[in-house]
Amino acid sequence: MLIGYHASHEQFSPSQLLEYVQAAEGAGFQAVMTSDHLSPWSARQGNSGNNWAWLGAVMAKTTVPFGSLAIPGSWRYHPVVLAHLIATLSEMFPDRLRWIAMGSGEALNETAVGRGWPKKAERNLRTEAGAEMIRRLLTGDVLNCDQPDLRARDARLWTLPEKPPALFGAALTSETARWLGTWADGLLTVRKPREELKPLVEAFRAGGGKDKPLALQLQVSWARTVDEARHAAWDQWRNATVQPDLLAELRTPEEFDEATLNVKPGDIDDVIPLVTQGRHLLDLINECAGCGFDEVYVHSVGRDQNGFINFMRDEVLPKTALFHQRS
């Protein structure tokens, strides 16, 4: 299993994230996953740099591979524009952009450009169509498309990577995972309890995703004490308590803050594991492996990233390496 670091644009400035990723590589993380947001989930998080500009800088300063989310449904980014960005990064840094996880997006990030926000079914259709456009452009096709909102005329990428990244699909529900199995190269999801995660994986495989790679964002809150971990998660990541259907519909950080206004610190225990010792996180990683995941990207949702990276360096990553050797 590959153990990666999740870079949260919502919480830190691009320059801070660059330093954290360099520290994570030095600590022994094997890869990095990055979000693609225009807005933070909460005003308390307070950041949201441009992921694609940042990727060019951070890949020049590190040697680890990367995976990134992307929304190809032609709100912030038309698929031709996304393909151009992906191809350029992949040409400059061969084999470093492992995968791009295509999702149907959230109103929080996509409605600011004034192109509306259709129902989930239509967003799914646009996601699949946009991903197919990107796939074709990355292989050198000249593309024409008459589909509304995804129109293209003689679109072509003149600079192509030798090997394009895999195009994963991002899912929060089993229904979405089953649909992604029909066209995506792999699956990205977030950690849930085993009884919820296992059916989601099974749905992806049943839909056509058998033998395709599985990647997972493992959200935890690390701190030196349980109380500190709980407060850090409650302050920074109470958006995790919002249901998936509502998660895509709220339009501003203020709306998320309003929706989570009555969330108490103790409510966080049900959605974010609180981690104070290496064995706690090792148990979670092994649980993810048992569900079939090949890659786990650990996201500590608190603000003390240097403390978390040092904790991983000292208490977790050396033991995962030994576990791999025994396997």
mmCIF file of C-alpha atoms in Angstrom:
data_model
loop_
_atom_site.group_PDB
_atom_site.id
_atom_site.type_symbol
_atom_site.label_atom_id
_atom_site.label_comp_id
_atom_site.label_asym_id
_atom_site.label_seq_id
_atom_site.Cartn_x
_atom_site.Cartn_y
_atom_site.Cartn_z
ATOM 1 C CA MET A 1 0.000 0.000 0.000
ATOM 2 C CA LEU A 2 1.129 3.529 -0.834
ATOM 3 C CA ILE A 3 0.829 6.030 2.055
ATOM 4 C CA GLY A 4 0.397 9.622 0.907
ATOM 5 C CA TYR A 5 -0.097 13.073 2.373
ATOM 6 C CA HIS A 6 -3.189 15.148 1.634
ATOM 7 C CA ALA A 7 -2.541 18.834 0.888
ATOM 8 C CA SER A 8 -5.580 20.870 1.953
ATOM 9 C CA HIS A 9 -5.810 24.101 -0.064
ATOM 10 C CA GLU A 10 -8.826 25.129 1.980
ATOM 11 C CA GLN A 11 -6.813 25.466 5.178
ATOM 12 C CA PHE A 12 -3.389 26.770 4.169
ATOM 13 C CA SER A 13 -1.856 29.235 1.757
ATOM 14 C CA PRO A 14 -0.089 27.809 -1.312
ATOM 15 C CA SER A 15 3.314 28.793 0.086
ATOM 16 C CA GLN A 16 2.582 27.033 3.385
ATOM 17 C CA LEU A 17 1.380 23.927 1.553
ATOM 18 C CA LEU A 18 4.546 23.832 -0.521
ATOM 19 C CA GLU A 19 6.603 23.753 2.686
ATOM 20 C CA TYR A 20 4.369 21.082 4.234
ATOM 21 C CA VAL A 21 4.647 18.842 1.170
ATOM 22 C CA GLN A 22 8.430 19.169 1.174
ATOM 23 C CA ALA A 23 8.425 18.224 4.869
ATOM 24 C CA ALA A 24 6.058 15.311 4.161
ATOM 25 C CA GLU A 25 8.394 13.971 1.472
ATOM 26 C CA GLY A 26 11.310 14.234 3.884
ATOM 27 C CA ALA A 27 9.311 12.357 6.518
ATOM 28 C CA GLY A 28 8.736 9.392 4.198
ATOM 29 C CA PHE A 29 5.317 9.978 2.634
ATOM 30 C CA GLN A 30 5.293 8.290 -0.773
ATOM 31 C CA ALA A 31 2.860 10.561 -2.657
ATOM 32 C CA VAL A 32 0.606 13.598 -2.314
ATOM 33 C CA MET A 33 -3.080 14.157 -3.001
ATOM 34 C CA THR A 34 -4.378 17.675 -3.526
ATOM 35 C CA SER A 35 -7.834 19.258 -3.474
ATOM 36 C CA ASP A 36 -9.155 21.660 -6.131
ATOM 37 C CA HIS A 37 -11.272 24.370 -4.480
ATOM 38 C CA LEU A 38 -12.246 27.945 -5.221
ATOM 39 C CA SER A 39 -13.629 28.440 -1.685
ATOM 40 C CA PRO A 40 -12.923 26.916 1.717
ATOM 41 C CA TRP A 41 -15.653 24.911 3.424
ATOM 42 C CA SER A 42 -15.642 27.346 6.343
ATOM 43 C CA ALA A 43 -14.551 30.913 6.875
ATOM 44 C CA ARG A 44 -12.426 29.535 9.754
ATOM 45 C CA GLN A 45 -10.255 27.673 7.239
ATOM 46 C CA GLY A 46 -9.590 30.886 5.373
ATOM 47 C CA ASN A 47 -7.723 29.823 2.204
ATOM 48 C CA SER A 48 -8.171 28.385 -1.278
ATOM 49 C CA GLY A 49 -5.269 28.837 -3.672
ATOM 50 C CA ASN A 50 -5.323 27.707 -7.283
ATOM 51 C CA ASN A 51 -4.432 24.026 -7.336
ATOM 52 C CA TRP A 52 -3.094 23.942 -10.911
ATOM 53 C CA ALA A 53 -0.714 26.868 -10.534
ATOM 54 C CA TRP A 54 0.492 25.382 -7.252
ATOM 55 C CA LEU A 55 1.085 21.928 -8.750
ATOM 56 C CA GLY A 56 3.647 23.318 -11.186
ATOM 57 C CA ALA A 57 5.601 24.869 -8.318
ATOM 58 C CA VAL A 58 5.396 21.978 -5.871
ATOM 59 C CA MET A 59 6.273 19.331 -8.447
ATOM 60 C CA ALA A 60 9.409 21.311 -9.313
ATOM 61 C CA LYS A 61 10.418 21.333 -5.639
ATOM 62 C CA THR A 62 9.767 17.644 -4.861
ATOM 63 C CA THR A 63 10.168 14.176 -6.376
ATOM 64 C CA VAL A 64 7.032 12.354 -5.135
ATOM 65 C CA PRO A 65 4.037 11.576 -7.399
ATOM 66 C CA PHE A 66 0.735 13.472 -7.124
ATOM 67 C CA GLY A 67 -2.969 12.864 -7.511
ATOM 68 C CA SER A 68 -5.507 15.664 -7.886
ATOM 69 C CA LEU A 69 -9.241 16.179 -7.980
ATOM 70 C CA ALA A 70 -10.799 17.928 -10.987
ATOM 71 C CA ILE A 71 -14.301 18.941 -12.064
ATOM 72 C CA PRO A 72 -14.647 18.479 -15.845
ATOM 73 C CA GLY A 73 -18.300 19.506 -16.192
ATOM 74 C CA SER A 74 -17.488 22.940 -17.656
ATOM 75 C CA TRP A 75 -18.181 25.313 -14.786
ATOM 76 C CA ARG A 76 -14.859 26.778 -13.616
ATOM 77 C CA TYR A 77 -12.903 24.743 -16.160
ATOM 78 C CA HIS A 78 -13.944 23.613 -19.619
ATOM 79 C CA PRO A 79 -12.621 20.070 -20.321
ATOM 80 C CA VAL A 80 -10.321 21.471 -23.045
ATOM 81 C CA VAL A 81 -8.754 23.840 -20.504
ATOM 82 C CA LEU A 82 -8.383 21.058 -17.926
ATOM 83 C CA ALA A 83 -6.812 18.737 -20.480
ATOM 84 C CA HIS A 84 -4.353 21.487 -21.414
ATOM 85 C CA LEU A 85 -3.323 21.926 -17.762
ATOM 86 C CA ILE A 86 -3.005 18.186 -17.176
ATOM 87 C CA ALA A 87 -0.996 17.608 -20.351
ATOM 88 C CA THR A 88 1.441 20.426 -19.593
ATOM 89 C CA LEU A 89 2.146 19.206 -16.045
ATOM 90 C CA SER A 90 2.479 15.618 -17.252
ATOM 91 C CA GLU A 91 4.940 16.581 -19.984
ATOM 92 C CA MET A 92 7.119 18.583 -17.589
ATOM 93 C CA PHE A 93 7.051 15.941 -14.857
ATOM 94 C CA PRO A 94 6.798 12.492 -16.490
ATOM 95 C CA ASP A 95 5.032 9.840 -14.387
ATOM 96 C CA ARG A 96 4.597 12.289 -11.492
ATOM 97 C CA LEU A 97 0.897 13.010 -12.020
ATOM 98 C CA ARG A 98 -0.435 9.559 -11.080
ATOM 99 C CA TRP A 99 -4.130 10.245 -11.458
ATOM 100 C CA ILE A 100 -6.805 12.900 -11.790
ATOM 101 C CA ALA A 101 -10.035 12.090 -9.923
ATOM 102 C CA MET A 102 -13.039 13.439 -11.815
ATOM 103 C CA GLY A 103 -16.021 14.528 -9.740
ATOM 104 C CA SER A 104 -19.378 16.190 -10.272
ATOM 105 C CA GLY A 105 -18.357 19.051 -7.993
ATOM 106 C CA GLU A 106 -19.923 21.231 -5.339
ATOM 107 C CA ALA A 107 -21.868 24.453 -5.730
ATOM 108 C CA LEU A 108 -19.412 25.957 -3.246
ATOM 109 C CA ASN A 109 -16.700 25.982 -5.916
ATOM 110 C CA GLU A 110 -18.485 25.958 -9.262
ATOM 111 C CA THR A 111 -21.393 28.425 -9.111
ATOM 112 C CA ALA A 112 -19.220 31.522 -8.710
ATOM 113 C CA VAL A 113 -18.697 31.660 -12.488
ATOM 114 C CA GLY A 114 -22.455 32.117 -13.023
ATOM 115 C CA ARG A 115 -23.207 29.048 -15.141
ATOM 116 C CA GLY A 116 -25.953 27.594 -12.964
ATOM 117 C CA TRP A 117 -26.045 24.390 -10.947
ATOM 118 C CA PRO A 118 -28.111 21.529 -12.401
ATOM 119 C CA LYS A 119 -29.357 18.426 -10.611
ATOM 120 C CA LYS A 120 -26.986 15.587 -9.773
ATOM 121 C CA ALA A 121 -28.068 13.425 -12.734
ATOM 122 C CA GLU A 122 -27.123 16.127 -15.232
ATOM 123 C CA ARG A 123 -23.868 16.871 -13.419
ATOM 124 C CA ASN A 124 -22.976 13.197 -13.675
ATOM 125 C CA LEU A 125 -23.616 13.184 -17.421
ATOM 126 C CA ARG A 126 -21.418 16.235 -17.855
ATOM 127 C CA THR A 127 -18.706 14.697 -15.674
ATOM 128 C CA GLU A 128 -18.524 11.525 -17.748
ATOM 129 C CA ALA A 129 -18.680 13.415 -21.049
ATOM 130 C CA GLY A 130 -16.033 15.894 -19.879
ATOM 131 C CA ALA A 131 -13.746 13.089 -18.710
ATOM 132 C CA GLU A 132 -14.052 11.385 -22.095
ATOM 133 C CA MET A 133 -13.140 14.646 -23.830
ATOM 134 C CA ILE A 134 -10.048 14.968 -21.652
ATOM 135 C CA ARG A 135 -9.101 11.335 -22.298
ATOM 136 C CA ARG A 136 -9.278 11.857 -26.055
ATOM 137 C CA LEU A 137 -7.364 15.137 -26.006
ATOM 138 C CA LEU A 138 -4.570 13.584 -23.918
ATOM 139 C CA THR A 139 -4.068 10.951 -26.615
ATOM 140 C CA GLY A 140 -3.792 13.524 -29.418
ATOM 141 C CA ASP A 141 -7.307 13.506 -30.875
ATOM 142 C CA VAL A 142 -8.732 16.569 -32.601
ATOM 143 C CA LEU A 143 -11.992 17.116 -30.759
ATOM 144 C CA ASN A 144 -15.348 18.478 -31.840
ATOM 145 C CA CYS A 145 -18.324 18.408 -29.503
ATOM 146 C CA ASP A 146 -21.823 19.843 -29.931
ATOM 147 C CA GLN A 147 -23.136 18.908 -26.478
ATOM 148 C CA PRO A 148 -24.532 22.009 -24.723
ATOM 149 C CA ASP A 149 -22.097 23.473 -22.159
ATOM 150 C CA LEU A 150 -19.292 21.226 -23.461
ATOM 151 C CA ARG A 151 -18.935 22.539 -27.000
ATOM 152 C CA ALA A 152 -15.530 22.251 -28.659
ATOM 153 C CA ARG A 153 -14.351 23.158 -32.141
ATOM 154 C CA ASP A 154 -11.214 21.567 -33.593
ATOM 155 C CA ALA A 155 -9.689 21.378 -30.122
ATOM 156 C CA ARG A 156 -6.217 19.863 -30.049
ATOM 157 C CA LEU A 157 -3.331 19.678 -27.597
ATOM 158 C CA TRP A 158 -0.027 20.323 -29.301
ATOM 159 C CA THR A 159 2.102 19.407 -26.282
ATOM 160 C CA LEU A 160 1.313 15.898 -25.085
ATOM 161 C CA PRO A 161 2.751 13.766 -22.292
ATOM 162 C CA GLU A 162 4.400 10.488 -23.170
ATOM 163 C CA LYS A 163 2.100 8.802 -20.652
ATOM 164 C CA PRO A 164 -1.161 10.523 -19.572
ATOM 165 C CA PRO A 165 -2.314 10.139 -15.964
ATOM 166 C CA ALA A 166 -5.111 7.729 -15.091
ATOM 167 C CA LEU A 167 -8.577 9.293 -14.948
ATOM 168 C CA PHE A 168 -10.188 8.165 -11.699
ATOM 169 C CA GLY A 169 -13.702 8.975 -10.542
ATOM 170 C CA ALA A 170 -14.573 10.454 -7.128
ATOM 171 C CA ALA A 171 -17.533 9.009 -5.199
ATOM 172 C CA LEU A 172 -19.159 9.474 -1.798
ATOM 173 C CA THR A 173 -22.014 6.981 -2.296
ATOM 174 C CA SER A 174 -22.362 3.413 -3.566
ATOM 175 C CA GLU A 175 -24.695 4.596 -6.338
ATOM 176 C CA THR A 176 -22.061 6.956 -7.703
ATOM 177 C CA ALA A 177 -19.316 4.337 -7.272
ATOM 178 C CA ARG A 178 -21.262 1.790 -9.336
ATOM 179 C CA TRP A 179 -21.683 4.316 -12.163
ATOM 180 C CA LEU A 180 -17.987 5.230 -12.047
ATOM 181 C CA GLY A 181 -17.070 1.582 -12.481
ATOM 182 C CA THR A 182 -18.412 1.746 -16.041
ATOM 183 C CA TRP A 183 -15.903 4.376 -17.265
ATOM 184 C CA ALA A 184 -13.299 5.484 -14.698
ATOM 185 C CA ASP A 185 -9.759 4.056 -14.511
ATOM 186 C CA GLY A 186 -9.974 3.860 -10.718
ATOM 187 C CA LEU A 187 -11.898 5.069 -7.662
ATOM 188 C CA LEU A 188 -11.223 7.807 -5.111
ATOM 189 C CA THR A 189 -13.356 8.113 -2.000
ATOM 190 C CA VAL A 190 -13.113 9.238 1.629
ATOM 191 C CA ARG A 191 -12.805 6.940 4.609
ATOM 192 C CA LYS A 192 -16.050 5.758 6.203
ATOM 193 C CA PRO A 193 -16.692 3.014 8.765
ATOM 194 C CA ARG A 194 -15.909 -0.422 7.325
ATOM 195 C CA GLU A 195 -19.601 -1.357 7.096
ATOM 196 C CA GLU A 196 -20.156 1.612 4.747
ATOM 197 C CA LEU A 197 -16.843 1.519 2.891
ATOM 198 C CA LYS A 198 -16.980 -2.145 1.903
ATOM 199 C CA PRO A 199 -20.338 -1.850 0.023
ATOM 200 C CA LEU A 200 -19.060 1.237 -1.813
ATOM 201 C CA VAL A 201 -16.022 -0.702 -3.060
ATOM 202 C CA GLU A 202 -18.201 -3.659 -4.000
ATOM 203 C CA ALA A 203 -20.536 -1.364 -5.967
ATOM 204 C CA PHE A 204 -17.593 0.068 -7.918
ATOM 205 C CA ARG A 205 -16.324 -3.395 -8.742
ATOM 206 C CA ALA A 206 -19.769 -4.668 -9.692
ATOM 207 C CA GLY A 207 -20.269 -1.690 -12.012
ATOM 208 C CA GLY A 208 -17.160 -2.554 -14.014
ATOM 209 C CA GLY A 209 -14.330 -1.568 -11.691
ATOM 210 C CA LYS A 210 -12.983 -5.047 -10.977
ATOM 211 C CA ASP A 211 -9.166 -5.010 -10.748
ATOM 212 C CA LYS A 212 -9.055 -1.204 -11.075
ATOM 213 C CA PRO A 213 -7.031 0.727 -8.445
ATOM 214 C CA LEU A 214 -8.653 2.170 -5.336
ATOM 215 C CA ALA A 215 -7.470 5.342 -3.566
ATOM 216 C CA LEU A 216 -8.779 6.759 -0.307
ATOM 217 C CA GLN A 217 -8.563 10.045 1.568
ATOM 218 C CA LEU A 218 -8.277 9.154 5.253
ATOM 219 C CA GLN A 219 -9.384 12.127 7.326
ATOM 220 C CA VAL A 220 -8.210 12.084 10.931
ATOM 221 C CA SER A 221 -7.522 14.626 13.609
ATOM 222 C CA TRP A 222 -4.117 14.164 15.171
ATOM 223 C CA ALA A 223 -3.041 15.894 18.374
ATOM 224 C CA ARG A 224 -1.184 15.091 21.555
ATOM 225 C CA THR A 225 -4.410 14.593 23.527
ATOM 226 C CA VAL A 226 -7.891 13.441 22.579
ATOM 227 C CA ASP A 227 -9.406 16.738 23.700
ATOM 228 C CA GLU A 228 -6.982 18.704 21.513
ATOM 229 C CA ALA A 229 -7.723 16.427 18.548
ATOM 230 C CA ARG A 230 -11.471 16.794 19.042
ATOM 231 C CA HIS A 231 -11.304 20.587 19.275
ATOM 232 C CA ALA A 232 -9.060 20.828 16.199
ATOM 233 C CA ALA A 233 -11.526 18.786 14.112
ATOM 234 C CA TRP A 234 -14.523 20.705 15.447
ATOM 235 C CA ASP A 235 -12.874 24.035 14.651
ATOM 236 C CA GLN A 236 -11.551 23.158 11.190
ATOM 237 C CA TRP A 237 -13.545 20.290 9.690
ATOM 238 C CA ARG A 238 -17.085 20.152 11.040
ATOM 239 C CA ASN A 239 -18.223 20.220 7.398
ATOM 240 C CA ALA A 240 -17.670 16.445 7.633
ATOM 241 C CA THR A 241 -21.007 16.258 9.475
ATOM 242 C CA VAL A 242 -22.917 17.576 6.424
ATOM 243 C CA GLN A 243 -24.770 14.892 4.432
ATOM 244 C CA PRO A 244 -23.429 14.154 0.896
ATOM 245 C CA ASP A 245 -26.551 15.440 -0.895
ATOM 246 C CA LEU A 246 -26.369 18.772 0.944
ATOM 247 C CA LEU A 247 -22.582 18.921 0.623
ATOM 248 C CA ALA A 248 -22.914 19.586 -3.116
ATOM 249 C CA GLU A 249 -25.676 22.189 -2.804
ATOM 250 C CA LEU A 250 -24.507 24.770 -0.252
ATOM 251 C CA ARG A 251 -22.977 27.723 -2.090
ATOM 252 C CA THR A 252 -20.787 29.670 0.332
ATOM 253 C CA PRO A 253 -18.573 29.071 3.364
ATOM 254 C CA GLU A 254 -21.093 31.084 5.350
ATOM 255 C CA GLU A 255 -23.855 28.629 4.400
ATOM 256 C CA PHE A 256 -21.679 25.731 5.598
ATOM 257 C CA ASP A 257 -20.971 27.561 8.850
ATOM 258 C CA GLU A 258 -24.706 28.124 9.292
ATOM 259 C CA ALA A 259 -25.501 24.467 8.518
ATOM 260 C CA THR A 260 -23.004 23.281 11.141
ATOM 261 C CA LEU A 261 -23.748 25.941 13.744
ATOM 262 C CA ASN A 262 -25.267 23.437 16.184
ATOM 263 C CA VAL A 263 -22.562 20.794 15.800
ATOM 264 C CA LYS A 264 -20.961 20.204 19.197
ATOM 265 C CA PRO A 265 -17.356 19.083 19.709
ATOM 266 C CA GLY A 266 -18.533 15.639 20.821
ATOM 267 C CA ASP A 267 -20.443 15.172 17.539
ATOM 268 C CA ILE A 268 -17.125 15.086 15.680
ATOM 269 C CA ASP A 269 -16.242 11.719 17.228
ATOM 270 C CA ASP A 270 -18.750 10.029 14.898
ATOM 271 C CA VAL A 271 -17.185 11.322 11.663
ATOM 272 C CA ILE A 272 -13.461 12.036 12.245
ATOM 273 C CA PRO A 273 -11.182 9.526 14.025
ATOM 274 C CA LEU A 274 -9.234 11.209 16.828
ATOM 275 C CA VAL A 275 -5.614 10.044 16.754
ATOM 276 C CA THR A 276 -2.985 10.463 19.472
ATOM 277 C CA GLN A 277 -0.835 7.349 19.004
ATOM 278 C CA GLY A 278 0.731 5.620 16.039
ATOM 279 C CA ARG A 279 -1.102 2.360 16.641
ATOM 280 C CA HIS A 280 -4.451 4.156 16.267
ATOM 281 C CA LEU A 281 -3.558 5.312 12.770
ATOM 282 C CA LEU A 282 -1.923 2.015 11.831
ATOM 283 C CA ASP A 283 -5.173 0.241 12.719
ATOM 284 C CA LEU A 284 -7.103 2.611 10.453
ATOM 285 C CA ILE A 285 -4.656 2.116 7.584
ATOM 286 C CA ASN A 286 -4.875 -1.674 7.943
ATOM 287 C CA GLU A 287 -8.667 -1.431 7.946
ATOM 288 C CA CYS A 288 -8.510 0.496 4.651
ATOM 289 C CA ALA A 289 -6.178 -2.132 3.208
ATOM 290 C CA GLY A 290 -8.676 -4.793 4.233
ATOM 291 C CA CYS A 291 -11.312 -3.024 2.141
ATOM 292 C CA GLY A 292 -9.080 -3.269 -0.927
ATOM 293 C CA PHE A 293 -7.450 0.161 -1.121
ATOM 294 C CA ASP A 294 -4.051 0.431 -2.825
ATOM 295 C CA GLU A 295 -3.368 4.043 -1.835
ATOM 296 C CA VAL A 296 -4.271 5.925 1.360
ATOM 297 C CA TYR A 297 -3.756 9.689 1.616
ATOM 298 C CA VAL A 298 -3.820 10.801 5.240
ATOM 299 C CA HIS A 299 -5.362 14.196 5.945
ATOM 300 C CA SER A 300 -4.960 15.496 9.468
ATOM 301 C CA VAL A 301 -7.638 18.168 9.620
ATOM 302 C CA GLY A 302 -6.041 20.272 12.362
ATOM 303 C CA ARG A 303 -3.757 23.227 11.754
ATOM 304 C CA ASP A 304 -0.585 21.743 13.284
ATOM 305 C CA GLN A 305 0.719 20.107 10.127
ATOM 306 C CA ASN A 306 4.352 20.097 11.191
ATOM 307 C CA GLY A 307 3.440 18.246 14.370
ATOM 308 C CA PHE A 308 1.397 15.732 12.367
ATOM 309 C CA ILE A 309 4.171 15.186 9.798
ATOM 310 C CA ASN A 310 6.701 14.583 12.592
ATOM 311 C CA PHE A 311 4.275 12.143 14.244
ATOM 312 C CA MET A 312 3.955 10.229 10.983
ATOM 313 C CA ARG A 313 7.740 10.218 10.520
ATOM 314 C CA ASP A 314 8.378 8.883 14.016
ATOM 315 C CA GLU A 315 5.424 6.639 14.834
ATOM 316 C CA VAL A 316 3.655 5.511 11.655
ATOM 317 C CA LEU A 317 5.606 5.504 8.401
ATOM 318 C CA PRO A 318 8.559 3.360 9.605
ATOM 319 C CA LYS A 319 6.104 0.690 10.791
ATOM 320 C CA THR A 320 4.183 0.689 7.528
ATOM 321 C CA ALA A 321 7.469 0.141 5.692
ATOM 322 C CA LEU A 322 8.262 -2.870 7.897
ATOM 323 C CA PHE A 323 4.762 -4.187 7.325
ATOM 324 C CA HIS A 324 5.273 -3.952 3.560
ATOM 325 C CA GLN A 325 8.559 -5.854 3.807
ATOM 326 C CA ARG A 326 6.893 -8.680 5.735
ATOM 327 C CA SER A 327 4.103 -8.802 3.144
#
